Short mmCIF file of C-alpha atoms and ligand atoms in Angstrom, two decimals:
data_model
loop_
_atom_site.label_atom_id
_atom_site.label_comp_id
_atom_site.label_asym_id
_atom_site.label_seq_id
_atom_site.Cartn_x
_atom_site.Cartn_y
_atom_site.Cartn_z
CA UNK A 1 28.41 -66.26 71.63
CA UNK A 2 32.29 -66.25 70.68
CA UNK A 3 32.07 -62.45 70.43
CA UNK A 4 33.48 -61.00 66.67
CA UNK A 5 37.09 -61.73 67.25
CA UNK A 6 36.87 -65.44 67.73
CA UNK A 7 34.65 -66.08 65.03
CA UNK A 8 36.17 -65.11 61.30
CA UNK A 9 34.70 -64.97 57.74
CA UNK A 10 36.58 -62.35 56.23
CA UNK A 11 38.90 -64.12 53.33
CA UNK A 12 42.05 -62.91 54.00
CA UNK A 13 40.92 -63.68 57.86
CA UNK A 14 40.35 -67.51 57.32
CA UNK A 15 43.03 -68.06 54.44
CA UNK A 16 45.39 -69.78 56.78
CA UNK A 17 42.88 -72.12 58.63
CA UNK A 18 42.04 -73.61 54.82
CA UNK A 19 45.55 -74.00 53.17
CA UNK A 20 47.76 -77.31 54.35
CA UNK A 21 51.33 -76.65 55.66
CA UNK A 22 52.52 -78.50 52.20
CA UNK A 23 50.25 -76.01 49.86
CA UNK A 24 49.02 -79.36 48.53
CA UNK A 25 44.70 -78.43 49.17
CA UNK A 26 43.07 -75.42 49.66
CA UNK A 27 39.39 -75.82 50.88
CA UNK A 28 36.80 -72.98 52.11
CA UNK A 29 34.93 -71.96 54.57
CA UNK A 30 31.69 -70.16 55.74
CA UNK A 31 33.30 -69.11 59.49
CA UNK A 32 36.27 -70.35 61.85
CA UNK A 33 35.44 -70.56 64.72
CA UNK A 34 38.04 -70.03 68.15
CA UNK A 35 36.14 -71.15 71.45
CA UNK A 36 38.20 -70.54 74.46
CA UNK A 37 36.68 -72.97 76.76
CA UNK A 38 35.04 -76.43 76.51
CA UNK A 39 31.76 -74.78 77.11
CA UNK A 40 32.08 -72.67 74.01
CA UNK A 41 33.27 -76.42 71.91
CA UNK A 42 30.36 -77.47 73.45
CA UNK A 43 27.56 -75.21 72.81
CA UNK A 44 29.31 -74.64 69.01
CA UNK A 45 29.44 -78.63 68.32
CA UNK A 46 25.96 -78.43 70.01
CA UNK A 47 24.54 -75.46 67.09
CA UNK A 48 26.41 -77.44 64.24
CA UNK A 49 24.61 -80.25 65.41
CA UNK A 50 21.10 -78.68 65.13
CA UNK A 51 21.93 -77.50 61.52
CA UNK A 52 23.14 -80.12 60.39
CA UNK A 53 26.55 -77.68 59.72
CA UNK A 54 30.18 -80.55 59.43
CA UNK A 55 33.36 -79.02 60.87
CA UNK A 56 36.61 -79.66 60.96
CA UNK A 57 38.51 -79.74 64.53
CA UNK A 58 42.02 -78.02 63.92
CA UNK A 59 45.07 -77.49 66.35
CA UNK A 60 48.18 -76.58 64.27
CA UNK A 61 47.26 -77.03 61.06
CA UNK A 62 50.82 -78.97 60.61
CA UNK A 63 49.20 -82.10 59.41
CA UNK A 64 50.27 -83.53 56.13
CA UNK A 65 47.53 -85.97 55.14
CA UNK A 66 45.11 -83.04 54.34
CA UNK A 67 43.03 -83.78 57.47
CA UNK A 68 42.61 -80.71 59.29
CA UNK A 69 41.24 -78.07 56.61
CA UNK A 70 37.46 -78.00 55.25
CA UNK A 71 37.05 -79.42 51.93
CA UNK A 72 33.74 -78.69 51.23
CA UNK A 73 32.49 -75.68 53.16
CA UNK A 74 32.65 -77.09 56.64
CA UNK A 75 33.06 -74.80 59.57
CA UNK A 76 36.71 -74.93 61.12
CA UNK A 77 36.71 -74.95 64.78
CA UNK A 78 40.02 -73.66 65.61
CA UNK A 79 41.38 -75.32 69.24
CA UNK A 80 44.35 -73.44 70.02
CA UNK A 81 42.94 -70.99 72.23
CA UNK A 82 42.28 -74.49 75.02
CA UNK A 83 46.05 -73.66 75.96
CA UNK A 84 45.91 -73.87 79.70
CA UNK A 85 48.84 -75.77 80.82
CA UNK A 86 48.10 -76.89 84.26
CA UNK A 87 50.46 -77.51 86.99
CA UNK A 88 52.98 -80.39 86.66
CA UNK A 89 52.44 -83.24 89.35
CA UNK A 90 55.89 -84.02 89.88
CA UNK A 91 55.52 -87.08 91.85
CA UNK A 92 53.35 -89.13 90.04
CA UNK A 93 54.92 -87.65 86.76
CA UNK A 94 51.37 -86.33 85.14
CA UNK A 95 49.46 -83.22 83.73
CA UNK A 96 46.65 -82.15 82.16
CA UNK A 97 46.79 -79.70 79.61
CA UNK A 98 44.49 -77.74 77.12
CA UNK A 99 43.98 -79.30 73.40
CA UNK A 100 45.91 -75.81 72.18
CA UNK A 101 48.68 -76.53 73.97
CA UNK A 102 51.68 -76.68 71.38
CA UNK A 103 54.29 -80.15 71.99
CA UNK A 104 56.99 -77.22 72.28
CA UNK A 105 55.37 -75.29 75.15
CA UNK A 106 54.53 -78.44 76.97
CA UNK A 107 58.10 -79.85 77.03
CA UNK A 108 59.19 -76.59 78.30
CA UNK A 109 56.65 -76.71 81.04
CA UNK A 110 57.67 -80.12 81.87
CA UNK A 111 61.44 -79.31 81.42
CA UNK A 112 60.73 -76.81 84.12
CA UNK A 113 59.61 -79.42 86.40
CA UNK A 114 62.33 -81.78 85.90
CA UNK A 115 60.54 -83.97 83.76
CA UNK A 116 60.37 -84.50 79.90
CA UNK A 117 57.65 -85.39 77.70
CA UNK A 118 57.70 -88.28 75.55
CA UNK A 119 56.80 -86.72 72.14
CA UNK A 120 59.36 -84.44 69.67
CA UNK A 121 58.51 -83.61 66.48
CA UNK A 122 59.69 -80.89 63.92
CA UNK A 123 56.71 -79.22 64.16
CA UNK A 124 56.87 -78.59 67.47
CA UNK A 125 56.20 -74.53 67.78
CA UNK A 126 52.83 -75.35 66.28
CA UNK A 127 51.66 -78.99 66.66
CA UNK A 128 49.05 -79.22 69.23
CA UNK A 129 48.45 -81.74 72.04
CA UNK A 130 45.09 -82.39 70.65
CA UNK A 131 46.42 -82.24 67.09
CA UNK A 132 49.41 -85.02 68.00
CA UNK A 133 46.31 -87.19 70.04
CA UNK A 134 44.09 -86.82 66.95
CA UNK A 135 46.79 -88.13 64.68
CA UNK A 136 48.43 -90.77 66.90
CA UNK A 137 51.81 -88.97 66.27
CA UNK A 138 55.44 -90.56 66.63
CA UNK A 139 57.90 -88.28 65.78
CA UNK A 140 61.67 -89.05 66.62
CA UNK A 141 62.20 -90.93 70.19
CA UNK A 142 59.45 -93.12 69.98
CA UNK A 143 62.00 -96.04 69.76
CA UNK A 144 62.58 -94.62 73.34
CA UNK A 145 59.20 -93.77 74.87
CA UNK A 146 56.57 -95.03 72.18
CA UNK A 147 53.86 -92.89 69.76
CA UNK A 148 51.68 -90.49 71.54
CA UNK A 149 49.06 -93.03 72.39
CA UNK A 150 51.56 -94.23 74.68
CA UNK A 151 51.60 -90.86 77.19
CA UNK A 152 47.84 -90.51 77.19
CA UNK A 153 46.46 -91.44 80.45
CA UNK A 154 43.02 -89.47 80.29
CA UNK A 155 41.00 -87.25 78.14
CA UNK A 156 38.16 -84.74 78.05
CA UNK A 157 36.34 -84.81 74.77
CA UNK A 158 33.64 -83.32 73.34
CA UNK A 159 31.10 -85.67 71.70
CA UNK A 160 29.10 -85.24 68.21
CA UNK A 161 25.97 -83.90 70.38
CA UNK A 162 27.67 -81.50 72.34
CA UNK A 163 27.75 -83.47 75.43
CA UNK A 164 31.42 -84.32 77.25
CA UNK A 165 32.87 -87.46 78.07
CA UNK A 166 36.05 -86.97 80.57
CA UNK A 167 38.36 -88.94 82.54
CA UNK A 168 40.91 -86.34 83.60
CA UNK A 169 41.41 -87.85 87.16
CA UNK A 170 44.59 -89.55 87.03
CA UNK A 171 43.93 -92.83 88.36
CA UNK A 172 46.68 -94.55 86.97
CA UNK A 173 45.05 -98.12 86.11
CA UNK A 174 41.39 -98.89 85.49
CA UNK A 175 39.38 -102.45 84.86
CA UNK A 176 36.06 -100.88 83.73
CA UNK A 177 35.16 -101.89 80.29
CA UNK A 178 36.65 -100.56 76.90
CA UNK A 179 37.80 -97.43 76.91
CA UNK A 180 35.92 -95.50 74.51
CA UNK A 181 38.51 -92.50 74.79
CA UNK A 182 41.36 -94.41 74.10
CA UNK A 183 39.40 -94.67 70.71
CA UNK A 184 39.56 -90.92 70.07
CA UNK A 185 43.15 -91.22 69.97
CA UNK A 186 44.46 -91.30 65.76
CA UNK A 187 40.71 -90.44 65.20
CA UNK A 188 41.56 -87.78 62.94
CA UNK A 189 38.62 -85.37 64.40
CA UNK A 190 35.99 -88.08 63.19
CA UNK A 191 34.81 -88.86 66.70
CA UNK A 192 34.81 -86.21 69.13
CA UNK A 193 36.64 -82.89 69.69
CA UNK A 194 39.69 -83.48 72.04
CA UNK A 195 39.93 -80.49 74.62
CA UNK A 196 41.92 -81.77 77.15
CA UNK A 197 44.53 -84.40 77.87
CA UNK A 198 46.23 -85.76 80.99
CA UNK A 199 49.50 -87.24 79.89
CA UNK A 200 52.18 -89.25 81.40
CA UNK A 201 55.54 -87.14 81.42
CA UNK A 202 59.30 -88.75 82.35
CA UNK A 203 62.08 -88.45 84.05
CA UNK A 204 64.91 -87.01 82.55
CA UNK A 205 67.95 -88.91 80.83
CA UNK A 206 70.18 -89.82 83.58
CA UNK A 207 73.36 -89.50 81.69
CA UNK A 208 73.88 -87.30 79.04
CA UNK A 209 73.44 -88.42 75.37
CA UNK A 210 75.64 -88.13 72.47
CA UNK A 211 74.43 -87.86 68.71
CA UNK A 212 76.27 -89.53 65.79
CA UNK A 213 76.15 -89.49 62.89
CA UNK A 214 77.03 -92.42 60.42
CA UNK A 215 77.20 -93.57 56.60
CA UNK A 216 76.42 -96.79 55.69
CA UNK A 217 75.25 -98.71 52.52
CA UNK A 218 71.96 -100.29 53.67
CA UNK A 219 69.55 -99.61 55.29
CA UNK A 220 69.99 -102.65 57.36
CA UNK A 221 73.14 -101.57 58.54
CA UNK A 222 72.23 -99.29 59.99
CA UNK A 223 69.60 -100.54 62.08
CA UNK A 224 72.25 -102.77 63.47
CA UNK A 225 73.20 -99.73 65.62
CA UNK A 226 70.01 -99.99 67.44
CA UNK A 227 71.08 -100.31 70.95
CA UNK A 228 69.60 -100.14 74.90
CA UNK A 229 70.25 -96.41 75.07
CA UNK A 230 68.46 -95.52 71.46
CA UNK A 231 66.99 -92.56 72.19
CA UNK A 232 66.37 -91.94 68.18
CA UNK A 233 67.24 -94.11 65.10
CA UNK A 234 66.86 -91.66 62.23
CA UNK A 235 67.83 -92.47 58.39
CA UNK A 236 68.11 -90.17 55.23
CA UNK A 237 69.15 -90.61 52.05
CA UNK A 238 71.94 -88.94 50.11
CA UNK A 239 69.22 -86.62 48.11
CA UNK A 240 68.21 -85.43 51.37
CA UNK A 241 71.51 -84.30 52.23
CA UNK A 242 72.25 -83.00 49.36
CA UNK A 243 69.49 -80.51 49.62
CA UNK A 244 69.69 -79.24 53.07
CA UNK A 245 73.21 -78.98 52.05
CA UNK A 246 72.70 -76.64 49.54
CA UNK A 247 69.82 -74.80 50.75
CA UNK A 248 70.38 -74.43 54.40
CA UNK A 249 74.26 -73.79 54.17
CA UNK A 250 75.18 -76.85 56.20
CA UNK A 251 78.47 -78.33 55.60
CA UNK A 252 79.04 -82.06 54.39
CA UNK A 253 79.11 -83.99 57.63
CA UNK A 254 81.47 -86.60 56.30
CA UNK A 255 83.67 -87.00 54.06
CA UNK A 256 82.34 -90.21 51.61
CA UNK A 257 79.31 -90.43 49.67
CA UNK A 258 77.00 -93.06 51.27
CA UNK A 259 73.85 -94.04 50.10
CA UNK A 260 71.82 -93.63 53.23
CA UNK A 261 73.08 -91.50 56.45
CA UNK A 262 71.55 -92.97 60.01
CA UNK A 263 71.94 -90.43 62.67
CA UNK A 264 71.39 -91.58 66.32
CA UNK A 265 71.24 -90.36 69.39
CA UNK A 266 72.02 -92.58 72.43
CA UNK A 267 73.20 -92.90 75.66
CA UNK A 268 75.09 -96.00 75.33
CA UNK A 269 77.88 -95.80 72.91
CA UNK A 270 76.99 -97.97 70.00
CA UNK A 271 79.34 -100.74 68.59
CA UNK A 272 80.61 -99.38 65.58
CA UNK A 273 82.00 -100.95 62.33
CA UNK A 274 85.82 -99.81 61.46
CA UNK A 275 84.91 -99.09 58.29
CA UNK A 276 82.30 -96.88 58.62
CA UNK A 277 82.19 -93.37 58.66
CA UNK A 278 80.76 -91.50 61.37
CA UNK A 279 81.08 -88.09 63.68
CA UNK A 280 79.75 -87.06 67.21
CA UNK A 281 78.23 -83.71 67.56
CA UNK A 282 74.88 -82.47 68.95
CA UNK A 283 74.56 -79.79 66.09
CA UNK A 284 73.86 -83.21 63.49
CA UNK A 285 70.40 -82.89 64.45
CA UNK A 286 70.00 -79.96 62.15
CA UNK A 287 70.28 -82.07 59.03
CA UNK A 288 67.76 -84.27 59.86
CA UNK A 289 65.19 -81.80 61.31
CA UNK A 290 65.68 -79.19 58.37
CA UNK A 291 64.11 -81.60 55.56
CA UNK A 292 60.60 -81.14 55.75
CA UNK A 293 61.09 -77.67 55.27
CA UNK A 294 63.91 -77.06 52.66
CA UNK A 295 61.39 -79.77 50.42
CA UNK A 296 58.55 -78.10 51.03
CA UNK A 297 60.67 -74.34 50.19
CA UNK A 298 61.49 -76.03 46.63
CA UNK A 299 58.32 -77.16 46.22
CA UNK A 300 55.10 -79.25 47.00
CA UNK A 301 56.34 -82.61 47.58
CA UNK A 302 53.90 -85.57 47.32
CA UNK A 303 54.54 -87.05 50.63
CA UNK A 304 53.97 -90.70 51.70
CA UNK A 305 54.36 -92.01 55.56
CA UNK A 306 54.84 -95.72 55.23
CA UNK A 307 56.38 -98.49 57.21
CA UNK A 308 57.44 -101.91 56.59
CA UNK A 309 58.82 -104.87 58.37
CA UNK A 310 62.23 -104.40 59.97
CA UNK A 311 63.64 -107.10 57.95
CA UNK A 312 62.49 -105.44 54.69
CA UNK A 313 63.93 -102.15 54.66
CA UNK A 314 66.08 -102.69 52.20
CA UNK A 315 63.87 -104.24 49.80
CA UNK A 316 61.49 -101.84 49.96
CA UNK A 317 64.09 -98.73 49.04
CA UNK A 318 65.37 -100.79 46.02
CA UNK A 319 61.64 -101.28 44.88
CA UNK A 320 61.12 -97.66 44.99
CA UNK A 321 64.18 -96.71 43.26
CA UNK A 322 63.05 -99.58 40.30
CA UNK A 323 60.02 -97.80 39.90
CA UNK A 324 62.16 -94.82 37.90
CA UNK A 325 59.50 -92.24 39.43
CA UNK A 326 59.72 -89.29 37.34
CA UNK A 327 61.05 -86.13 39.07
CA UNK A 328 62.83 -85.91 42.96
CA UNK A 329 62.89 -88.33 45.06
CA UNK A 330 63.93 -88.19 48.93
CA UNK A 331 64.01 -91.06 51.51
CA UNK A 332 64.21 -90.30 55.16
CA UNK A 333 62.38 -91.47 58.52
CA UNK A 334 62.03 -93.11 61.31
CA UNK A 335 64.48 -95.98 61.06
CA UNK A 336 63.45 -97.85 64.29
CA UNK A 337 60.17 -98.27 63.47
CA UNK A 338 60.75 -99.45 60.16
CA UNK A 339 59.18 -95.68 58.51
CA UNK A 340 59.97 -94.43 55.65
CA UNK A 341 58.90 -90.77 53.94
CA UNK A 342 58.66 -90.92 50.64
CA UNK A 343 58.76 -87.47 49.05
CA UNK A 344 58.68 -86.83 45.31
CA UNK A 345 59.47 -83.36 44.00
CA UNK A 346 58.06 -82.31 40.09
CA UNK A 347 56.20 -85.13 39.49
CA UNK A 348 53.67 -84.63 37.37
CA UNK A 349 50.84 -87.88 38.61
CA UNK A 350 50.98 -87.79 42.03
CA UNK A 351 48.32 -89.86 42.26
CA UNK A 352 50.50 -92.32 40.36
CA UNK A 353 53.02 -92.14 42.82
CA UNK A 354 50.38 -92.68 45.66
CA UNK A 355 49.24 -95.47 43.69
CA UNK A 356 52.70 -97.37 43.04
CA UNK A 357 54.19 -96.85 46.06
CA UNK A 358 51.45 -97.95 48.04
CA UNK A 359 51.07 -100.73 46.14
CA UNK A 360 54.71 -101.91 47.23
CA UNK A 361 54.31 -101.19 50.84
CA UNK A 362 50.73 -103.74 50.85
CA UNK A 363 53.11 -106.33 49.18
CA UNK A 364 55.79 -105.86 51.74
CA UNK A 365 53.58 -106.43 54.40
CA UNK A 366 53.83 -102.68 55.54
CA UNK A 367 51.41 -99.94 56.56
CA UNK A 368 50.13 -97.40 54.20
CA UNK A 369 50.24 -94.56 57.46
CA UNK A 370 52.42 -95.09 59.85
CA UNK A 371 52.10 -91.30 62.26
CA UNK A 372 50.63 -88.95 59.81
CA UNK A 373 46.94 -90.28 59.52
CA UNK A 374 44.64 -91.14 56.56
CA UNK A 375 43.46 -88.12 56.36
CA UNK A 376 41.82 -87.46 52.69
CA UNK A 377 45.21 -87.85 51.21
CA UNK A 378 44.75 -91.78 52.24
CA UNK A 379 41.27 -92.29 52.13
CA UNK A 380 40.85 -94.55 49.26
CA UNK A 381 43.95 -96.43 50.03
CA UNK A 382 42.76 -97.09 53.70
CA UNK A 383 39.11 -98.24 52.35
CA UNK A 384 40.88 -100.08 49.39
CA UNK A 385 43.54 -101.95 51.89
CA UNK A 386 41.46 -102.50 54.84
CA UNK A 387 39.62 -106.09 55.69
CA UNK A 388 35.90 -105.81 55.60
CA UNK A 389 35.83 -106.97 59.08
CA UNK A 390 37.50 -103.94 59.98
CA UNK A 391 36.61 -101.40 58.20
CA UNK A 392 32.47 -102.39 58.81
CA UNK A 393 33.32 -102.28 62.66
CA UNK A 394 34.74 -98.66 62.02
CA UNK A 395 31.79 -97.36 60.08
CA UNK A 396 29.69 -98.70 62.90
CA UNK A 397 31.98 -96.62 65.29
CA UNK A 398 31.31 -93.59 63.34
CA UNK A 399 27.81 -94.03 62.81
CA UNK A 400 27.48 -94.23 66.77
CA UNK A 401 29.55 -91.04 67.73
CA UNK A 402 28.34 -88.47 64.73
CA UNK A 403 25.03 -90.30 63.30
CA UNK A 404 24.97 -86.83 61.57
CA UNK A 405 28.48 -87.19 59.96
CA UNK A 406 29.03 -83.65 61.27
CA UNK A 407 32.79 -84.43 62.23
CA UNK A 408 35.35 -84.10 59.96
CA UNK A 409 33.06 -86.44 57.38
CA UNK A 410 36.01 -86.26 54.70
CA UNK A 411 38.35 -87.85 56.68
CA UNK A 412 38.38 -91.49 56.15
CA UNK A 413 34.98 -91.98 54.44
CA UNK A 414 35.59 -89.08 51.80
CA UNK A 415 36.79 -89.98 48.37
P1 FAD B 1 46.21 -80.37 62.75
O1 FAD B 1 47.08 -80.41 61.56
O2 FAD B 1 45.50 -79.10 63.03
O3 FAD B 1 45.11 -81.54 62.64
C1 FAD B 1 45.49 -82.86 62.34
C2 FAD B 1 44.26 -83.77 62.48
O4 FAD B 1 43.84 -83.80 63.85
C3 FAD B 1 43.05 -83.31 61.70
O5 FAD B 1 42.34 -84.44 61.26
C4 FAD B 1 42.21 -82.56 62.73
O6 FAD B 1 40.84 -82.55 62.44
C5 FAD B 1 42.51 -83.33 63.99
N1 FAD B 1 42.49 -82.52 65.21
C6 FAD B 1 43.29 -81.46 65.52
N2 FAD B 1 43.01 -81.02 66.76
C7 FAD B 1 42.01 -81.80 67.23
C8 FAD B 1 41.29 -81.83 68.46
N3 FAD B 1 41.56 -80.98 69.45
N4 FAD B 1 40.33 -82.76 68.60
C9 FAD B 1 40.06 -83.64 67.62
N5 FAD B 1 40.69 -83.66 66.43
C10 FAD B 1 41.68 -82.75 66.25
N6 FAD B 1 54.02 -86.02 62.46
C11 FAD B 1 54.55 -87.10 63.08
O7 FAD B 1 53.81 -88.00 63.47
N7 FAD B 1 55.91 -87.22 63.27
C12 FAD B 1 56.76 -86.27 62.87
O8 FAD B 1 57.97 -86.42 63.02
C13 FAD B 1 56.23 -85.10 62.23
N8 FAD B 1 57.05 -84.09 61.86
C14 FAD B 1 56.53 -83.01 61.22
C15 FAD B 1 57.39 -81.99 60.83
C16 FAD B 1 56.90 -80.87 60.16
C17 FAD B 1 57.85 -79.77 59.77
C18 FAD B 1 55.51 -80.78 59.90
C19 FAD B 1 54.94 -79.60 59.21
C20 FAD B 1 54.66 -81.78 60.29
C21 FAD B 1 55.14 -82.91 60.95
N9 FAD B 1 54.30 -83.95 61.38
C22 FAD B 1 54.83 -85.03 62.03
C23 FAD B 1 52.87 -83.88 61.12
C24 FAD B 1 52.05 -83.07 62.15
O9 FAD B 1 52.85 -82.16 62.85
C25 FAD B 1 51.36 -84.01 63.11
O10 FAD B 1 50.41 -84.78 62.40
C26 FAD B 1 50.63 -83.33 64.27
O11 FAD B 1 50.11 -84.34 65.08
C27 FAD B 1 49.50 -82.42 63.84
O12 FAD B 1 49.15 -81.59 64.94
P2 FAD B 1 48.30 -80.26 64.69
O13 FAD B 1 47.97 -79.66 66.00
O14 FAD B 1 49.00 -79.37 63.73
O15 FAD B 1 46.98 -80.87 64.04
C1 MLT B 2 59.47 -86.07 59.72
O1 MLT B 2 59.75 -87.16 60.23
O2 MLT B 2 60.34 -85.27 59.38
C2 MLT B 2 58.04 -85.74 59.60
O3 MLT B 2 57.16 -86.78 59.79
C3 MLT B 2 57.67 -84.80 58.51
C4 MLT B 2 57.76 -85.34 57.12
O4 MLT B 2 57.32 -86.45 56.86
O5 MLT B 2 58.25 -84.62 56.26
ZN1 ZN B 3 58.17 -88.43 60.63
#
């Protein structure tokens, strides 16, 4: 149906649809499979629904929670061909675009247009639309414009039988029930098969903002520079810079040795402490943006995504630096939203490190995933640390959009 180029089996063919960006799993699979329309999701969901054959939706293949490859043999259906961008509507601010389309190409298109989409990530060249919908994801100015969940006005998905739900229209408010597509959105690829979104886009900055820079000793201090024109609150911690320092060839942005480093970027300038360190340039961006990768060039990090009350920033980085974790360890994240990313370099028990860690964020009050997903990396920690209420309501979900667990089944309920 696909014809032979859009469906691959040859090894060396599918080896990067069933590797993670971190190198952390490797799974395999029978085919991949690239449809280039929603009838050709449709009519493949619609076979691997007859025989009983699970896949695994992928956009990017960015995702860090092990979500998007096939564990055990499923069938990858590979979604980046869906990138049609259609045409911006500049007056209501809205537009619908393919599941393929990468976050970069879209805020280009809407750059074009005058507009800007809400959503920035890192991974921006490959992240998907229906990859960033799938995983709920923040990224760094959702102290500014919210998570992704927040710019979806309308989707078309593709349901466990083949058949499509859609509300691509654009009405801007609607009073008819639940909204079961809203519920695809952090879904992970459990539910249905995103292939389209229509998504609110915004009007550009009307002054231009500045980026700082700033050392502090707490994390709490820094959040204190939270202000009406955040447009990002960003921490990392001195091991951070250290190594994008000395792998990427940056220069030392200041001249002390803090303990944490909070860059911001805002259009109002922010109240700022005498005695703290701090310098203005739009280049500091590159320290922040250049960690996932320089980690993930020295090696394969275990990587946590957690959050915790605002008020308990603080304790929580002292009660990960008691735990003496055995190898590298690197703090940085969203500060605004109270996330941290744990990474730990030459550890030998990661699943120690899951473990402790975890275990500090559910006594904190925090969240064990706070824009990556669950994934498979988080599976046993999300069925471990989720009420009973919940988490019965959620297999009742599942059980009535893929009674044949066809859909990403490790995801969630694996483990
Ligand atoms: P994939 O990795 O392909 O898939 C992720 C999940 O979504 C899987 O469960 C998959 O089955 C499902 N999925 C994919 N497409 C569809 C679809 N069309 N329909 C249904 N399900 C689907 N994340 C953040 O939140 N914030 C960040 O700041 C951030 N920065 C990153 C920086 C780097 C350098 C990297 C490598 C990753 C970063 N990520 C970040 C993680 C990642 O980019 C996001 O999770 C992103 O949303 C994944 O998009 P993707 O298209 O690559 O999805
Ligand atoms: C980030 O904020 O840099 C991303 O979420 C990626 C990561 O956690 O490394
Ligand atoms: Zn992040």
């Amino acid at each position: 149906m696909l014809g032979p180029e859009h469906l691959l089996t040859e090894p060396d063919m599918v080896a990067g649809y069933v590797r993670d960006w971190t190198g952390r799993w490797t799974g395999h699979t029978p085919a991949v499979v690239r449809p280039g329309s929603v009838e050709e999701v449709q009519e493949v969901v619609r076979i691997c629904g007859e025989h009983s054959v699970p896949l695994v939706p992928q956009g990017g293949n960015t995702g860090l929670v092990g979500g998007s490859i096939p564990h055990k043999g499923e069938v990858v259906l590979s979604m980046r061909r869906l990138d049609r961008l259609g045409p911006v509507d500049e007056r209501r601010r809205e537009v619908t675009v393919g599941a393929g389309v990468t976050v970069g190409a879209l805020r280009t298109h809407a750059r074009r247009a005058g507009l800007e989409y809400g959503v920035d990530l890192s991974s921006r060249d490959s992240a998907t639309i229906g990859g960033t919908i799938a995983t709920n994801a923040g990224g760094m100015n959702v102290v500014a414009n919210g998570d992704t969940r927040r710019q979806v006005l309308g989707l078309e998905v593709v349901l466990a039988d083949g058949s499509v739900a859609s509300r691509l229209g654009g009405v801007a408010k609607q009073s008819t029930g639940p909204d079961l597509l809203q519920l695809m959105v952090g879904s992970e690829g459990t539910l249905g098969v995103i292939t389209a979104a229509r998504l609110r886009l915004l009007p550009r900055l009307r002054s231009e903002s500045m980026v700082i820079l700033v050392g502090v000793q707490t994390l709490g201090e820094g959040l204190g520079l939270l202000g009406p024109g955040s447009q990002a609150l960003e921490f990392f911690d001195r091991a951070c810079l250290e190594t994008v320092v000395g792998h990427r060839g940056l220069s030392r942005p200041l001249p002390g040795d803090p303990p944490f480093y909070i860059l911001v970027e805002t259009t109002s300038t922010p109240d700022l402490p005498d005695r703290l360190e701090a310098v203005v340039d739009r280049t500091l961006w590159a320290y922040r943006d250049s960690i996932t990768e320089t980690l993930n060039q020295i090696g394969v990090p275990v990587k946590l995504d957690v959050a915790v009350p605002l008020g308990r920033l603080d304790e929580f980085a002292v009660a990960v630096a008691g735990l003496g974790l055995e190898g590298q360890v690197y703090l940085y994240g969203h500060l605004a939203e109270g996330n941290f990313h744990v990474n730990v370099l030459a550890n030998p028990d990661p699943e120690m490190v899951v473990d402790q860690v975890l275990g500090i964020v559910i006594g904190l009050d925090g969240v064990i995933a706070s824009e990556h997903g669950i994934g498979v990396a988080k599976s046993v920690w999300w069925q471990r640390s989720t009420d009973r209420a919940t988490l019965a309501v959620n297999r009742q979900i599942k059980d009535a959009f893929d009674p044949g667990r066809i859909l990403n089944p490790e995801v969630f309920w694996g483990g």
